[in-house]
Amino acid sequence: MIALGSDHAGFELKEKIKKYLEEKKVETKDYGCFSDDPVDYPDYAEKVAKAVANGDADRGILVCGTGLGMSMSANKLPGIRAALCWNEKAAEMSRKHNDANVLCLGARLIDHTDALRIVDVWLKTSFDGGRHIKRVEKINKIV
Ligand code: RB5
């Protein structure tokens, strides 16, 4: 299951991603927000990051205006590797080398059709393992 979350600035793109994934039969759970009324992005980053960290979700996708606030907030939780991705290559590398478990997107900075391609690549790309394992373990050990 993929946990989805956004603030008001990311609401429209989060809805598009939800529809896109539902059409592809990917199971999602929407942690809000549920309209474009102003809210605070850390509240939604926390919900999604906790769902991923405690195993309720396999991975998470967070959307705000820039993706910055969501990535800063999600990365506060132990075990979360949230990657702000602006193109397909960044999405691919965040999975291959960093084993990113949360994808963050900036709805005001990227084209929404591109965003769906980024989601696609991010979901289908596996962690390379190998030499990257010890580096990811080192991230996990930082307190
Ligand atoms: C909301 O105006 C905006 O600050 C937020 O969506 C995000 O870009 C923060 O990082």
PDB file of C-alpha atoms in Angstrom, residues 4-127:
ATOM      1  CA  LEU A   4      -0.452   9.562   0.055  1.00  0.00           C
ATOM      2  CA  GLY A   5      -0.418  12.990   1.669  1.00  0.00           C
ATOM      3  CA  SER A   6      -0.378  16.638   0.743  1.00  0.00           C
ATOM      4  CA  ASP A   7      -1.000  20.129   1.984  1.00  0.00           C
ATOM      5  CA  HIS A   8      -3.335  22.561   0.188  1.00  0.00           C
ATOM      6  CA  ALA A   9      -0.658  23.465  -2.377  1.00  0.00           C
ATOM      7  CA  GLY A  10      -0.175  19.809  -3.248  1.00  0.00           C
ATOM      8  CA  PHE A  11      -3.820  18.775  -3.007  1.00  0.00           C
ATOM      9  CA  GLU A  12      -4.612  18.896  -6.723  1.00  0.00           C
ATOM     10  CA  LEU A  13      -1.524  16.895  -7.717  1.00  0.00           C
ATOM     11  CA  LYS A  14      -2.062  14.393  -4.876  1.00  0.00           C
ATOM     12  CA  GLU A  15      -5.588  13.784  -6.209  1.00  0.00           C
ATOM     13  CA  LYS A  16      -4.190  13.231  -9.719  1.00  0.00           C
ATOM     14  CA  ILE A  17      -1.621  10.772  -8.364  1.00  0.00           C
ATOM     15  CA  LYS A  18      -4.314   8.944  -6.389  1.00  0.00           C
ATOM     16  CA  LYS A  19      -6.514   8.581  -9.493  1.00  0.00           C
ATOM     17  CA  TYR A  20      -3.526   7.530 -11.601  1.00  0.00           C
ATOM     18  CA  LEU A  21      -2.473   4.825  -9.130  1.00  0.00           C
ATOM     19  CA  GLU A  22      -6.031   3.605  -8.648  1.00  0.00           C
ATOM     20  CA  GLU A  23      -6.325   3.181 -12.422  1.00  0.00           C
ATOM     21  CA  LYS A  24      -3.136   1.120 -12.337  1.00  0.00           C
ATOM     22  CA  LYS A  25      -4.603  -1.016  -9.513  1.00  0.00           C
ATOM     23  CA  VAL A  26      -1.973   0.174  -7.036  1.00  0.00           C
ATOM     24  CA  GLU A  27      -3.431   0.195  -3.529  1.00  0.00           C
ATOM     25  CA  THR A  28      -3.297   3.613  -1.881  1.00  0.00           C
ATOM     26  CA  LYS A  29      -4.419   5.191   1.368  1.00  0.00           C
ATOM     27  CA  ASP A  30      -5.049   8.915   1.454  1.00  0.00           C
ATOM     28  CA  TYR A  31      -3.889  10.585   4.676  1.00  0.00           C
ATOM     29  CA  GLY A  32      -5.163  14.009   3.570  1.00  0.00           C
ATOM     30  CA  CYS A  33      -5.520  16.844   3.189  1.00  0.00           C
ATOM     31  CA  PHE A  34      -8.919  16.646   1.551  1.00  0.00           C
ATOM     32  CA  SER A  35      -9.421  20.115   0.053  1.00  0.00           C
ATOM     33  CA  ASP A  36      -7.383  23.157  -0.945  1.00  0.00           C
ATOM     34  CA  ASP A  37      -8.188  24.978   2.306  1.00  0.00           C
ATOM     35  CA  PRO A  38      -4.893  26.064   3.900  1.00  0.00           C
ATOM     36  CA  VAL A  39      -3.297  23.490   6.235  1.00  0.00           C
ATOM     37  CA  ASP A  40       0.207  22.895   7.620  1.00  0.00           C
ATOM     38  CA  TYR A  41       2.383  20.466   5.654  1.00  0.00           C
ATOM     39  CA  PRO A  42       4.179  18.925   8.697  1.00  0.00           C
ATOM     40  CA  ASP A  43       0.870  17.439   9.908  1.00  0.00           C
ATOM     41  CA  TYR A  44       0.506  15.387   6.724  1.00  0.00           C
ATOM     42  CA  ALA A  45       4.192  14.552   6.391  1.00  0.00           C
ATOM     43  CA  GLU A  46       4.049  13.115   9.917  1.00  0.00           C
ATOM     44  CA  LYS A  47       0.997  10.946   9.165  1.00  0.00           C
ATOM     45  CA  VAL A  48       2.495   9.458   5.989  1.00  0.00           C
ATOM     46  CA  ALA A  49       6.012   9.065   7.396  1.00  0.00           C
ATOM     47  CA  LYS A  50       4.649   7.289  10.492  1.00  0.00           C
ATOM     48  CA  ALA A  51       2.615   4.922   8.294  1.00  0.00           C
ATOM     49  CA  VAL A  52       5.770   4.005   6.357  1.00  0.00           C
ATOM     50  CA  ALA A  53       8.005   3.807   9.444  1.00  0.00           C
ATOM     51  CA  ASN A  54       5.623   1.501  11.329  1.00  0.00           C
ATOM     52  CA  GLY A  55       4.956  -0.749   8.331  1.00  0.00           C
ATOM     53  CA  ASP A  56       1.317   0.217   7.691  1.00  0.00           C
ATOM     54  CA  ALA A  57       2.423   1.429   4.248  1.00  0.00           C
ATOM     55  CA  ASP A  58       5.096   0.035   1.923  1.00  0.00           C
ATOM     56  CA  ARG A  59       6.086   3.507   0.762  1.00  0.00           C
ATOM     57  CA  GLY A  60       4.745   7.051   0.799  1.00  0.00           C
ATOM     58  CA  ILE A  61       4.245   9.979  -1.551  1.00  0.00           C
ATOM     59  CA  LEU A  62       4.018  13.533  -0.205  1.00  0.00           C
ATOM     60  CA  VAL A  63       3.173  16.657  -2.179  1.00  0.00           C
ATOM     61  CA  CYS A  64       3.411  20.315  -1.165  1.00  0.00           C
ATOM     62  CA  GLY A  65       4.145  23.483  -3.114  1.00  0.00           C
ATOM     63  CA  THR A  66       7.882  22.860  -3.432  1.00  0.00           C
ATOM     64  CA  GLY A  67       8.287  19.413  -1.856  1.00  0.00           C
ATOM     65  CA  LEU A  68      10.817  20.977   0.498  1.00  0.00           C
ATOM     66  CA  GLY A  69       8.691  21.251   3.635  1.00  0.00           C
ATOM     67  CA  MET A  70       7.391  17.713   3.171  1.00  0.00           C
ATOM     68  CA  SER A  71      10.888  16.259   2.774  1.00  0.00           C
ATOM     69  CA  MET A  72      12.264  18.189   5.750  1.00  0.00           C
ATOM     70  CA  SER A  73       9.382  17.015   7.928  1.00  0.00           C
ATOM     71  CA  ALA A  74       9.292  13.369   6.808  1.00  0.00           C
ATOM     72  CA  ASN A  75      13.042  12.973   7.249  1.00  0.00           C
ATOM     73  CA  LYS A  76      12.681  13.747  10.981  1.00  0.00           C
ATOM     74  CA  LEU A  77      11.306  10.242  11.533  1.00  0.00           C
ATOM     75  CA  PRO A  78      13.785   7.386  12.116  1.00  0.00           C
ATOM     76  CA  GLY A  79      13.808   4.959   9.207  1.00  0.00           C
ATOM     77  CA  ILE A  80      12.460   7.473   6.725  1.00  0.00           C
ATOM     78  CA  ARG A  81      14.450   8.337   3.632  1.00  0.00           C
ATOM     79  CA  ALA A  82      12.353  10.970   1.909  1.00  0.00           C
ATOM     80  CA  ALA A  83      13.613  12.113  -1.491  1.00  0.00           C
ATOM     81  CA  LEU A  84      12.576  15.331  -3.173  1.00  0.00           C
ATOM     82  CA  CYS A  85      12.566  14.440  -6.870  1.00  0.00           C
ATOM     83  CA  TRP A  86      12.211  16.876  -9.741  1.00  0.00           C
ATOM     84  CA  ASN A  87      12.685  14.526 -12.687  1.00  0.00           C
ATOM     85  CA  GLU A  88      12.662  10.830 -13.572  1.00  0.00           C
ATOM     86  CA  LYS A  89      16.432  10.438 -13.168  1.00  0.00           C
ATOM     87  CA  ALA A  90      16.350  11.775  -9.611  1.00  0.00           C
ATOM     88  CA  ALA A  91      13.470   9.394  -8.843  1.00  0.00           C
ATOM     89  CA  GLU A  92      15.363   6.442 -10.302  1.00  0.00           C
ATOM     90  CA  MET A  93      18.560   7.222  -8.413  1.00  0.00           C
ATOM     91  CA  SER A  94      16.724   7.849  -5.135  1.00  0.00           C
ATOM     92  CA  ARG A  95      15.542   4.243  -5.303  1.00  0.00           C
ATOM     93  CA  LYS A  96      18.668   2.611  -6.746  1.00  0.00           C
ATOM     94  CA  HIS A  97      21.228   4.247  -4.476  1.00  0.00           C
ATOM     95  CA  ASN A  98      19.311   5.627  -1.474  1.00  0.00           C
ATOM     96  CA  ASP A  99      16.432   3.145  -1.110  1.00  0.00           C
ATOM     97  CA  ALA A 100      14.115   6.130  -0.663  1.00  0.00           C
ATOM     98  CA  ASN A 101      10.877   5.082   0.992  1.00  0.00           C
ATOM     99  CA  VAL A 102       9.054   8.408   0.633  1.00  0.00           C
ATOM    100  CA  LEU A 103       8.810  10.434  -2.584  1.00  0.00           C
ATOM    101  CA  CYS A 104       8.303  14.192  -2.216  1.00  0.00           C
ATOM    102  CA  LEU A 105       7.060  16.345  -5.077  1.00  0.00           C
ATOM    103  CA  GLY A 106       6.724  20.101  -5.536  1.00  0.00           C
ATOM    104  CA  ALA A 107       3.364  20.692  -7.193  1.00  0.00           C
ATOM    105  CA  ARG A 108       4.122  24.353  -7.942  1.00  0.00           C
ATOM    106  CA  LEU A 109       7.504  23.631  -9.508  1.00  0.00           C
ATOM    107  CA  ILE A 110       7.003  20.657 -11.794  1.00  0.00           C
ATOM    108  CA  ASP A 111       4.638  19.852 -14.620  1.00  0.00           C
ATOM    109  CA  HIS A 112       1.917  17.503 -13.360  1.00  0.00           C
ATOM    110  CA  THR A 113       2.225  15.110 -16.296  1.00  0.00           C
ATOM    111  CA  ASP A 114       5.952  14.867 -15.530  1.00  0.00           C
ATOM    112  CA  ALA A 115       5.031  14.217 -11.898  1.00  0.00           C
ATOM    113  CA  LEU A 116       3.060  11.108 -12.873  1.00  0.00           C
ATOM    114  CA  ARG A 117       6.068   9.826 -14.830  1.00  0.00           C
ATOM    115  CA  ILE A 118       8.265  10.474 -11.796  1.00  0.00           C
ATOM    116  CA  VAL A 119       5.824   8.478  -9.649  1.00  0.00           C
ATOM    117  CA  ASP A 120       5.890   5.624 -12.172  1.00  0.00           C
ATOM    118  CA  VAL A 121       9.680   5.401 -12.261  1.00  0.00           C
ATOM    119  CA  TRP A 122       9.956   5.744  -8.490  1.00  0.00           C
ATOM    120  CA  LEU A 123       7.486   2.929  -7.829  1.00  0.00           C
ATOM    121  CA  LYS A 124       8.977   0.496 -10.326  1.00  0.00           C
ATOM    122  CA  THR A 125      12.674   1.000  -9.510  1.00  0.00           C
ATOM    123  CA  SER A 126      14.326  -1.310  -6.977  1.00  0.00           C
ATOM    124  CA  PHE A 127      17.184  -0.621  -4.571  1.00  0.00           C
TER     125      PHE A 127
END
